[in-house]
Short mmCIF file of C-alpha atoms in Angstrom, two decimals:
data_model
loop_
_atom_site.label_atom_id
_atom_site.label_comp_id
_atom_site.label_asym_id
_atom_site.label_seq_id
_atom_site.Cartn_x
_atom_site.Cartn_y
_atom_site.Cartn_z
CA LYS A 1 0.00 0.00 0.00
CA PHE A 2 1.09 3.54 -0.71
CA ARG A 3 -0.36 6.74 0.72
CA ALA A 4 0.58 10.29 -0.17
CA ASP A 5 -0.70 13.82 0.20
CA CYS A 6 -1.72 16.22 -2.54
CA GLY A 7 1.91 16.97 -3.45
CA SER A 8 2.01 13.55 -5.10
CA TYR A 9 -1.07 14.18 -7.23
CA SER A 10 0.55 14.16 -10.67
CA GLU A 11 0.49 11.92 -13.71
CA ASP A 12 4.14 10.91 -13.29
CA VAL A 13 3.65 9.86 -9.67
CA VAL A 14 0.46 7.93 -10.45
CA LYS A 15 2.20 6.00 -13.24
CA VAL A 16 5.21 5.04 -11.10
CA VAL A 17 3.17 4.12 -8.03
CA SER A 18 0.68 2.06 -10.04
CA GLU A 19 3.56 0.01 -11.46
CA HIS A 20 4.95 -0.79 -8.00
CA SER A 21 1.94 -0.95 -5.70
CA GLU A 22 -1.22 -3.02 -5.76
CA GLN A 23 -3.18 -0.39 -3.80
CA PHE A 24 -2.47 3.27 -3.42
CA TYR A 25 -4.19 6.37 -2.11
CA LEU A 26 -3.31 9.90 -3.19
CA ARG A 27 -4.93 12.91 -1.64
CA ALA A 28 -5.93 15.65 -4.06
CA SER A 29 -6.74 19.17 -2.98
CA ASN A 30 -9.94 20.92 -3.95
CA CYS A 31 -10.62 20.50 -7.63
CA GLN A 32 -12.61 23.40 -9.02
CA SER A 33 -12.88 21.80 -12.47
CA ARG A 34 -14.83 18.85 -11.02
CA LEU A 35 -16.97 20.81 -8.58
CA GLU A 36 -20.09 20.75 -10.78
CA THR A 37 -19.88 16.95 -11.10
CA PHE A 38 -19.52 16.58 -7.35
CA GLU A 39 -22.45 18.88 -6.65
CA LYS A 40 -24.74 16.85 -8.95
CA CYS A 41 -23.89 13.58 -7.20
CA LYS A 42 -26.73 11.96 -5.26
CA ASP A 43 -24.72 8.98 -3.94
CA TRP A 44 -23.01 10.54 -0.91
CA ARG A 45 -22.77 8.28 2.12
CA PRO A 46 -21.99 9.29 5.70
CA VAL A 47 -18.71 8.14 7.29
CA GLU A 48 -16.62 8.99 10.32
CA ILE A 49 -12.94 9.70 9.66
CA ASN A 50 -10.67 10.67 12.54
CA PHE A 51 -13.71 11.38 14.73
CA GLU A 52 -15.19 13.76 12.14
CA GLN A 53 -18.53 13.25 10.41
CA LEU A 54 -18.09 13.45 6.64
CA GLU A 55 -19.75 12.26 3.47
CA VAL A 56 -17.92 10.40 0.71
CA ALA A 57 -18.70 9.54 -2.90
CA SER A 58 -16.78 7.66 -5.59
CA PHE A 59 -16.25 8.83 -9.18
CA ASP A 60 -14.49 7.35 -12.21
CA PHE A 61 -11.00 8.83 -12.56
CA ASP A 62 -9.53 8.60 -16.03
CA ASP A 63 -7.43 11.77 -16.23
CA PHE A 64 -4.03 10.11 -16.28
CA MET A 65 -4.47 6.45 -17.24
CA PRO A 66 -8.02 5.78 -18.52
CA GLU A 67 -7.36 2.07 -19.04
CA ALA A 68 -6.42 1.55 -15.38
CA GLY A 69 -9.95 1.89 -13.98
CA PHE A 70 -8.95 4.22 -11.14
CA ARG A 71 -11.57 5.91 -9.01
CA LEU A 72 -11.63 9.21 -7.21
CA VAL A 73 -13.11 9.17 -3.71
CA VAL A 74 -14.29 12.61 -2.66
CA GLN A 75 -15.08 13.68 0.86
CA ARG A 76 -17.14 16.64 1.93
CA GLN A 77 -17.97 18.19 5.25
CA GLU A 78 -20.62 20.69 6.23
CA ILE A 79 -19.19 24.10 7.07
CA LYS A 80 -20.59 25.19 10.41
#
């Protein structure tokens, strides 16, 4: 397994990591270009992560390697 923060969110890193790791998780920062897609999603499910209540949804991710079948898991949290 491989985990990295948003500094590793690049095509080069995804290619190298996918060649050497069966599972990997990369954190991406806010993505304005996908915001409309996220807002239209109706499949959000509640989860608790590090004692915080969030919602998550999964989207196809084919930006870098479409043939790989990657997915993008997005989390959102209500601003109070």
